[in-house]
Short mmCIF file of C-alpha atoms in Angstrom, two decimals:
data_model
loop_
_atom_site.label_atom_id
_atom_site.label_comp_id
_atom_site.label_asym_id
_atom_site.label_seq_id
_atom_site.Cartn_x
_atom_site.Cartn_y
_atom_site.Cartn_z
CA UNK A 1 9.95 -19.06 2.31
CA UNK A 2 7.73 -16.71 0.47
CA UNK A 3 7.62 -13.08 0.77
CA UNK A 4 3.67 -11.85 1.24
CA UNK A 5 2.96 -8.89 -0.05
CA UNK A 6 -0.56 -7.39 0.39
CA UNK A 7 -1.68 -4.79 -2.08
CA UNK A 8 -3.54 -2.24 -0.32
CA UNK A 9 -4.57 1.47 -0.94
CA UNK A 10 -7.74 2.21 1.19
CA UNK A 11 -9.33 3.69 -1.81
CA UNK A 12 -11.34 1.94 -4.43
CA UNK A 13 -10.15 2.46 -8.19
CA UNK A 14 -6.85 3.74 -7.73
CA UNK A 15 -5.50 0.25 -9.26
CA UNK A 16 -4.77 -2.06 -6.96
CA UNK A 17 -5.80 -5.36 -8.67
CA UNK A 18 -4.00 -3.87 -12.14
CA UNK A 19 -0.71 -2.95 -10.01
CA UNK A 20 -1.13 -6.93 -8.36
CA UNK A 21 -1.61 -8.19 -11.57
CA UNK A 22 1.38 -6.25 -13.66
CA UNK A 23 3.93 -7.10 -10.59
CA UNK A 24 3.35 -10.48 -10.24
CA UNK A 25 4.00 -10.39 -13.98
CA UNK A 26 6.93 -8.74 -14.39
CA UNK A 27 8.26 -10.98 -11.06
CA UNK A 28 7.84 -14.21 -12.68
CA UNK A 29 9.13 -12.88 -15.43
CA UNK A 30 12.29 -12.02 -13.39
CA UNK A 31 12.95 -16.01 -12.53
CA UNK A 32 10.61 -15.96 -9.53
CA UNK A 33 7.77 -17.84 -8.62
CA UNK A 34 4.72 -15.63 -8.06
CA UNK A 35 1.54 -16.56 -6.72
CA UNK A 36 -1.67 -13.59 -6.87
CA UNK A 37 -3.89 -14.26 -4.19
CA UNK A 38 -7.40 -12.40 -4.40
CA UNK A 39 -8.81 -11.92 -1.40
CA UNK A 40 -11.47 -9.17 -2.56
CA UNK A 41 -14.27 -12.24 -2.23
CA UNK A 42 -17.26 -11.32 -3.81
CA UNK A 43 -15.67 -8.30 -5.82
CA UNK A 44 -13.43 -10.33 -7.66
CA UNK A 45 -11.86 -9.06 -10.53
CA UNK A 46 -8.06 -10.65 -10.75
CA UNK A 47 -9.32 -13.33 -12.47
CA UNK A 48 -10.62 -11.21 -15.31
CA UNK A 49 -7.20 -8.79 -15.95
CA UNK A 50 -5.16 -12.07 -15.75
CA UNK A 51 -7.43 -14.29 -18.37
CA UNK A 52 -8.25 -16.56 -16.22
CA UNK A 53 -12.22 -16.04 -16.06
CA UNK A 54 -13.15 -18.86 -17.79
CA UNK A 55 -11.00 -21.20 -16.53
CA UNK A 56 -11.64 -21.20 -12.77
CA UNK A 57 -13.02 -25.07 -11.45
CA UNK A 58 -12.20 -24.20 -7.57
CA UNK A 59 -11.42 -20.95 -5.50
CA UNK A 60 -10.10 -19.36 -2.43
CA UNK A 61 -13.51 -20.46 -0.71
CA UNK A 62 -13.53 -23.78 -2.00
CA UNK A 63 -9.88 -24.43 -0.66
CA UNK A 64 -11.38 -22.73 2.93
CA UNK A 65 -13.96 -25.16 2.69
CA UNK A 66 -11.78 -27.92 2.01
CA UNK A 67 -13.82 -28.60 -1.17
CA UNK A 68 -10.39 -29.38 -2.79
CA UNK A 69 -6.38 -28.37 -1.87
CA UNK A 70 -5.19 -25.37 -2.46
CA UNK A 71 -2.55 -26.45 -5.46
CA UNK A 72 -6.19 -27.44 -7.02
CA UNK A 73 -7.78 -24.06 -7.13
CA UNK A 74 -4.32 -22.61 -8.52
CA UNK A 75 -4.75 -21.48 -12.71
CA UNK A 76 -1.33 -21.15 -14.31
CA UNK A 77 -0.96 -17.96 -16.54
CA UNK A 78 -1.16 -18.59 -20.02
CA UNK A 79 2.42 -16.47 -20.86
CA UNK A 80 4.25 -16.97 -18.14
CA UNK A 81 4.68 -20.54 -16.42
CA UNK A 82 5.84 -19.43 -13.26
CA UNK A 83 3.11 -17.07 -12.56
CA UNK A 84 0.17 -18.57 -10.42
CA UNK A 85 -3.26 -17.25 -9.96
CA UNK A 86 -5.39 -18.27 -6.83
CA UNK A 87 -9.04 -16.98 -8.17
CA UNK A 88 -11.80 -15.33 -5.11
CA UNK A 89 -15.29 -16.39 -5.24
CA UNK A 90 -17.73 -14.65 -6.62
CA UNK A 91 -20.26 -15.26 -4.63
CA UNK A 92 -19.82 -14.05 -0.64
CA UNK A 93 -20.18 -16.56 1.98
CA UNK A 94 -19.84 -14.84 5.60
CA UNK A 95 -19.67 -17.68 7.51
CA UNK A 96 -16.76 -19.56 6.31
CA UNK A 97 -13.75 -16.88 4.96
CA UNK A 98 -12.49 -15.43 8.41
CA UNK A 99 -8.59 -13.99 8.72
CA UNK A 100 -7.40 -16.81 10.14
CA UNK A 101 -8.93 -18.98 7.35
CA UNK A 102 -6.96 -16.67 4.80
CA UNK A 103 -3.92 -16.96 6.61
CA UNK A 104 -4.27 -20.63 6.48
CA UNK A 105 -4.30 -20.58 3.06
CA UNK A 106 -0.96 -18.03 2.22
CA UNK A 107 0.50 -20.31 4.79
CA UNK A 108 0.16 -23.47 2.50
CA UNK A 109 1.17 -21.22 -0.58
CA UNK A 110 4.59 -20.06 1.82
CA UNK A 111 6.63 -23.46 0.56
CA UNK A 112 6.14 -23.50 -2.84
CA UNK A 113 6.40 -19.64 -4.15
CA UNK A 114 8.85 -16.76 -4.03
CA UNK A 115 5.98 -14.46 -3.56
CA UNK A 116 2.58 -14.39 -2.65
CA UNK A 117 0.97 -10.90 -3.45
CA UNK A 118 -2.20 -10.57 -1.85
CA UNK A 119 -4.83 -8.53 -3.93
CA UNK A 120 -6.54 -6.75 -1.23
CA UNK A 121 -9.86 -5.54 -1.51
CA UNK A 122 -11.39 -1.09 -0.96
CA UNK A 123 -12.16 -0.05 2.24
CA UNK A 124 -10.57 -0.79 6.11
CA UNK A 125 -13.62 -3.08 7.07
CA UNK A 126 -13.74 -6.66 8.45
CA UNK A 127 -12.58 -7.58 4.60
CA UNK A 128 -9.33 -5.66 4.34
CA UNK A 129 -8.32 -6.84 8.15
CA UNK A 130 -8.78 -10.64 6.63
CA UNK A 131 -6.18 -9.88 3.45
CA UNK A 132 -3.87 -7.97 5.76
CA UNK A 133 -4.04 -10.98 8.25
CA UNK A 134 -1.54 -13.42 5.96
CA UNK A 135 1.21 -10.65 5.12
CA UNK A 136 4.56 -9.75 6.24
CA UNK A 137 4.62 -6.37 3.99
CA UNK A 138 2.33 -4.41 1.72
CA UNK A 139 2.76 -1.90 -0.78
CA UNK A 140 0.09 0.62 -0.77
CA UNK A 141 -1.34 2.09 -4.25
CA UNK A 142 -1.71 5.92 -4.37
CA UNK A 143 -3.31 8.25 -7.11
CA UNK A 144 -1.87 11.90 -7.13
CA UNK A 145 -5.25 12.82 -5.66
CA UNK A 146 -6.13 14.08 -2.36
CA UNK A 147 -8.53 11.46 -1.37
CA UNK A 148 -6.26 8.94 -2.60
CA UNK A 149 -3.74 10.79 -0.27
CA UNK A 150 -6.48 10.26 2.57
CA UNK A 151 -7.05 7.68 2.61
CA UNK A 152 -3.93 5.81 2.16
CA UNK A 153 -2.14 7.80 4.99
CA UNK A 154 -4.61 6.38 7.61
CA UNK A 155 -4.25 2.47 6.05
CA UNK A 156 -0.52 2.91 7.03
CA UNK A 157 -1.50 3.55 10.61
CA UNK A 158 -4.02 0.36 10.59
CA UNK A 159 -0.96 -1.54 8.58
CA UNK A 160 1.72 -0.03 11.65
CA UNK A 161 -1.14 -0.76 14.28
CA UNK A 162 -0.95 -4.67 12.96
CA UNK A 163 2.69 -4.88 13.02
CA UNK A 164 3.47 -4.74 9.38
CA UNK A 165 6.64 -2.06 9.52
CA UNK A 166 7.58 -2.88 5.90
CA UNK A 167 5.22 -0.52 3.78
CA UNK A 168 6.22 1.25 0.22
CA UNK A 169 4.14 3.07 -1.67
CA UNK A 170 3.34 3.03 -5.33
CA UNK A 171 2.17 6.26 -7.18
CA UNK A 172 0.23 4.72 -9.99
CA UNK A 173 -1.51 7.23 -12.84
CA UNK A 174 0.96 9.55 -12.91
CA UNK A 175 0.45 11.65 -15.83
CA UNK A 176 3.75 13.50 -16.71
CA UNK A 177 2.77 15.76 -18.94
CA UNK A 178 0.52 17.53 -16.05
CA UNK A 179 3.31 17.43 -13.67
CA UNK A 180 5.62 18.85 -15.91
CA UNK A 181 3.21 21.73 -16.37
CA UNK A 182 2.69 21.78 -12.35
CA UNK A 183 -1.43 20.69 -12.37
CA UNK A 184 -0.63 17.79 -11.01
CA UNK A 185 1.64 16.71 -7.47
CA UNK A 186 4.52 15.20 -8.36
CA UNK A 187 5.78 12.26 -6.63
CA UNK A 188 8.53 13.34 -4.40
CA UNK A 189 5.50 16.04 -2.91
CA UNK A 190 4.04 12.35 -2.41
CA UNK A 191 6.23 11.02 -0.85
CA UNK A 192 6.91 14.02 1.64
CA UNK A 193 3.04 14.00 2.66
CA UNK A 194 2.95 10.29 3.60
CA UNK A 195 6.35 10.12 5.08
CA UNK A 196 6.79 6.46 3.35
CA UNK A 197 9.26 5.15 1.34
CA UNK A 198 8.29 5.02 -2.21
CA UNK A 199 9.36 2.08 -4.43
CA UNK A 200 7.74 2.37 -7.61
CA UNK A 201 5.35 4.98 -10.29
CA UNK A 202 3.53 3.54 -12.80
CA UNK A 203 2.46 6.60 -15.51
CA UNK A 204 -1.31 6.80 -16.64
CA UNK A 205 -1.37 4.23 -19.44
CA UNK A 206 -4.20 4.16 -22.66
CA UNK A 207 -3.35 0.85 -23.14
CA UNK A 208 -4.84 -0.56 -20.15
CA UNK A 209 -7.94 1.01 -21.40
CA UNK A 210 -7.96 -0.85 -24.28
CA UNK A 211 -6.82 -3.60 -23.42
CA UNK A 212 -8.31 -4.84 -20.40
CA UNK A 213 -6.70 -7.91 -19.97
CA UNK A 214 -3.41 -6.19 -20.09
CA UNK A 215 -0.58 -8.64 -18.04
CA UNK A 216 0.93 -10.98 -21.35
CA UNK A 217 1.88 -10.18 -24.76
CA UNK A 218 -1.28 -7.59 -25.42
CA UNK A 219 0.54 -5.41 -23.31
CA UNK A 220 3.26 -3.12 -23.81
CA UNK A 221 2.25 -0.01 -22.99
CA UNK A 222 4.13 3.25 -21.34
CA UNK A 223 3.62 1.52 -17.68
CA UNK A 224 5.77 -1.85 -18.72
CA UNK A 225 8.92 -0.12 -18.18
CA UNK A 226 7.49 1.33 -14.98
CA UNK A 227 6.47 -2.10 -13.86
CA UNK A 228 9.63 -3.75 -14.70
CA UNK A 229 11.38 -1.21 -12.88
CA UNK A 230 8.92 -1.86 -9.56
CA UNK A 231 9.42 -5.74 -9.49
CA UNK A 232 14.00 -4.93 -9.62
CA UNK A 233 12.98 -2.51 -7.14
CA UNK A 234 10.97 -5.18 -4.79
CA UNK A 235 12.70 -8.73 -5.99
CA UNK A 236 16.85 -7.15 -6.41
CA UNK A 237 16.54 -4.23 -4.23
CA UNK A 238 17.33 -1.74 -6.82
CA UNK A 239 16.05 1.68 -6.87
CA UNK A 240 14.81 2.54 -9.96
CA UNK A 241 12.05 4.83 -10.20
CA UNK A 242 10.22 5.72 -13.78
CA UNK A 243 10.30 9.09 -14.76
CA UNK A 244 6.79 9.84 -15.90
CA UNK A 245 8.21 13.24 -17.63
CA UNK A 246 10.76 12.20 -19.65
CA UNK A 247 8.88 11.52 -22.69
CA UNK A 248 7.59 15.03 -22.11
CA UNK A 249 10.65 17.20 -21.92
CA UNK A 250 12.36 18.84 -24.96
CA UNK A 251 11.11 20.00 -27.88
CA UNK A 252 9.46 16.82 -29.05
CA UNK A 253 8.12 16.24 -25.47
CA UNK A 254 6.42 19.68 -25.71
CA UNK A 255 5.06 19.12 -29.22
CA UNK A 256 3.42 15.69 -27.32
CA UNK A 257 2.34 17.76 -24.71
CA UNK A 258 0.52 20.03 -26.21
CA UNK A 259 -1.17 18.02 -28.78
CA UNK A 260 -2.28 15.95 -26.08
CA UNK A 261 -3.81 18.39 -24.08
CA UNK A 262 -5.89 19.48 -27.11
CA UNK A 263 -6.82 15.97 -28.23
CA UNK B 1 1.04 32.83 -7.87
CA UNK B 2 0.54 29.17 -6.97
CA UNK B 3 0.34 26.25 -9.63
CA UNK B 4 -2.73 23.91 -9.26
CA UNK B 5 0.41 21.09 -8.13
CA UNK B 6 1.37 23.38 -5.01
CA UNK B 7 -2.39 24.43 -4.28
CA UNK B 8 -3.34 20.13 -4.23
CA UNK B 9 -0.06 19.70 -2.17
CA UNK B 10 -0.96 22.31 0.31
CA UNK B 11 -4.57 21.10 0.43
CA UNK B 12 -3.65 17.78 0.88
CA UNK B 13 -1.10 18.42 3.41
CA UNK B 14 -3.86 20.33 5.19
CA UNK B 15 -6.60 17.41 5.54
CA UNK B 16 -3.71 14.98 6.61
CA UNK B 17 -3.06 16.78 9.76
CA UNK B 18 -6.71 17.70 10.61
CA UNK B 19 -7.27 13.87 10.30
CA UNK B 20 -3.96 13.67 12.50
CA UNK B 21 -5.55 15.74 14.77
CA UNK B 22 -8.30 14.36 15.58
CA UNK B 23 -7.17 11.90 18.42
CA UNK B 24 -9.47 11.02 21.17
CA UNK B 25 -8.70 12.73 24.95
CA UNK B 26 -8.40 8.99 25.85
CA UNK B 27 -5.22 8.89 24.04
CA UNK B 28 -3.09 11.81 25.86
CA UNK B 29 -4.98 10.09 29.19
CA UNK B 30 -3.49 6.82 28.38
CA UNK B 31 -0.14 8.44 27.11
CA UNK B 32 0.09 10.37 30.59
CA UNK B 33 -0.69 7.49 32.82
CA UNK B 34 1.87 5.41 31.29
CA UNK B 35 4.16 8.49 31.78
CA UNK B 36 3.31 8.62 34.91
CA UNK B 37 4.12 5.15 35.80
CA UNK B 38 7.32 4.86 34.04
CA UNK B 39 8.70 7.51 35.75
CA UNK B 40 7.68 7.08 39.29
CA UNK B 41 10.10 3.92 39.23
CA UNK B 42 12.85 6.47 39.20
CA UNK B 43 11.57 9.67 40.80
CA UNK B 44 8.77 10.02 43.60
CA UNK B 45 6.46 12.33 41.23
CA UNK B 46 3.33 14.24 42.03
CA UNK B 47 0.54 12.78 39.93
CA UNK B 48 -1.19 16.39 39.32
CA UNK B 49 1.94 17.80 38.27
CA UNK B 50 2.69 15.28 35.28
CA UNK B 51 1.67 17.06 31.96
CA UNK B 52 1.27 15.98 28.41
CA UNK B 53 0.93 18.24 25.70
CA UNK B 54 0.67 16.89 21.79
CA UNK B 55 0.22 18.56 18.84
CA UNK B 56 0.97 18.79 15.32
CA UNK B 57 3.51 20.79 13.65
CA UNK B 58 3.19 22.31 9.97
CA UNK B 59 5.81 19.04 8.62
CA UNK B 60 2.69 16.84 9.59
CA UNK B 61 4.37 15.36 12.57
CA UNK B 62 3.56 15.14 16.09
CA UNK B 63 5.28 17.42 18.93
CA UNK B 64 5.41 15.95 22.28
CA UNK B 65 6.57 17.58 24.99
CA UNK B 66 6.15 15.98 28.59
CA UNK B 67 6.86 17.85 31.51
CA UNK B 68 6.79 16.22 35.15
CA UNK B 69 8.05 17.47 38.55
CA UNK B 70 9.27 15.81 40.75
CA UNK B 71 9.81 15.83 45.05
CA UNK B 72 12.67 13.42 45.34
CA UNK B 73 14.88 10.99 43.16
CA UNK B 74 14.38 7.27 44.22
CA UNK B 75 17.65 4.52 44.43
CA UNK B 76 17.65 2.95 41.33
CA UNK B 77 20.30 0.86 40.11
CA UNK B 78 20.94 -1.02 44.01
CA UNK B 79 20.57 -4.28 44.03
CA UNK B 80 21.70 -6.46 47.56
CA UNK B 81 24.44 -8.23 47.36
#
């Protein structure tokens, strides 16, 4: 049986769909079999960090419709053969994606994957209740920024409320060089302020900037380590968390730091 | 003098319990009827006298203190033979 994770945060931009995309990654890449789910119908955009843009026949809404089976609107990733990507529509059609359509679907996924990680879309509208619908726990995606803060403390109330007790968070853009010279909160503050467990911190990455489509061999930026470390975390139980400062500390760290800043 | 970290921690700390704070009157209604009920199975209470109070500390989390009196304890615990 599956786990389901749903990737939540509340907030739009903080990385959700990058964070989805770079676990499910790093999981298959750990021996399991990963299947991304986007739910964000209408807004998709998982299709276009994995690859996959211009490969999609059938989606989310087609299986829903029963246009075709859900093993049919599955795209295999191009590096990694056990990661799975089930593509949203792009166009929104009211009528026919409800929650308990959704859950339908994860449901068929449960037999055949290790994980199902459920790409969740902004907001804590009739949307977000449909891609919470389907999971047993979520991870929610936090920036070190106050309305980031906001609005992710009040999505772990909605996520308690509908009886999903496992929730982690993951700090994502962490940019060590600005905690280490205390402008920016550091993740154990974090941590503290939304009383959840953390499980992983991803550092603000340049790479993903350039390179859009960032999960394969393009990428191997500062945040691969950090990712690698979040899937041992969520598929071994480990509890190793990236330390965004360490390639700032010491003498070379400061040199970094400071040319960076002036940059 | 604070660093811009402590000032966004503070801040952010701040807006988490006003949003904390703002639950309904409905709530603590609820919260004191279901009080109220729980406790009358073991004590014979006086309805008026059943108090709820709920606030939020500076840690972010909630302080509840409930304070009830009572006339009588009931039997509890008796069950024929």
């Amino acid at each position: 049986m599956a786990r389901k994770i749903v990737i939540t945060s509340g907030k739009g931009g903080v990385g959700k769909t990058t964070v989805c995309a770079n676990l499910g990654y790093k999981l298959a890449l750990l021996g399991n079999r990963v299947v991304l789910v986007d739910v964000d119908i209408g807004l998709n955009n998982l299709d276009v960090v994995t690859g996959v843009e211009n490969k999609i026949v059938f989606d989310i809404v087609d299986v829903i419709q029963n246009k075709c089976r859900a093993n049919q609107a599955l795209l295999q990733d191009i590096n990694q053969p056990n990661l799975y990507i089930m593509p949203s529509a792009h166009s929104y059609n009211k009528v026919c994606v409800t929650a308990e359509n959704i859950k339908k679907v994860i449901q068929t996924l449960d037999t055949f994957f290790d994980f199902v990680l459920i790409d969740c879309p902004a907001g804590i509208d009739e949307p977000f209740y449909r891609a919470i619908v389907g999971a047993d726990e979520a991870l929610v995606v936090v920036t070190p920024h106050i309305s980031s803060l906001r609005d992710a403390d009040k999505v772990i109330v909605i996520l308690n409320s509908f009886g999903i007790t496992n929730i982690n968070i993951i700090v994502n853009r962490v940019r060590g060089d600005l905690v280490l010279s205390s402008e920016m909160m550091d993740v154990k503050s974090i941590e503290e302020l939304l009383k959840t467990n953390l499980i992983g911190v991803v550092p603000e990455d340049d790479t993903i900037c350039k390179n859009y489509s960032i999960v394969g061999t393009q990428f191997n930026g500062n945040s691969d380590n950090a990712f690698l470390y979040l899937a041992q975390n969520i598929s071994l139980g480990t509890r190793k968390i990236f330390d965004c400062t360490k390639a700032y500390r010491g003498f070379w760290g400061y040199l970094k730091r400071t040319i960076k800043r002036r940059v | 003098m604070q660093t811009i970290a402590q000032i966004t921690s503070t801040r952010a700390s701040k807006v988490l319990i006003a949003d904390k704070q703002a639950v309904g009157q409905n709530f603590v209604e609820l919260l004191k009827s279901d009080v109220y009920n729980l406790l009358s199975s073991y004590l014979k209470l006086n309805k008026d006298a059943v108090f709820v109070n709920f606030n939020i500390g500076q840690n972010g989390k909630y302080n509840l203190s409930i304070t009830a009196q009572a006339n009588y304890i009931k039997n509890v615990g008796l069950m024929p033979k």
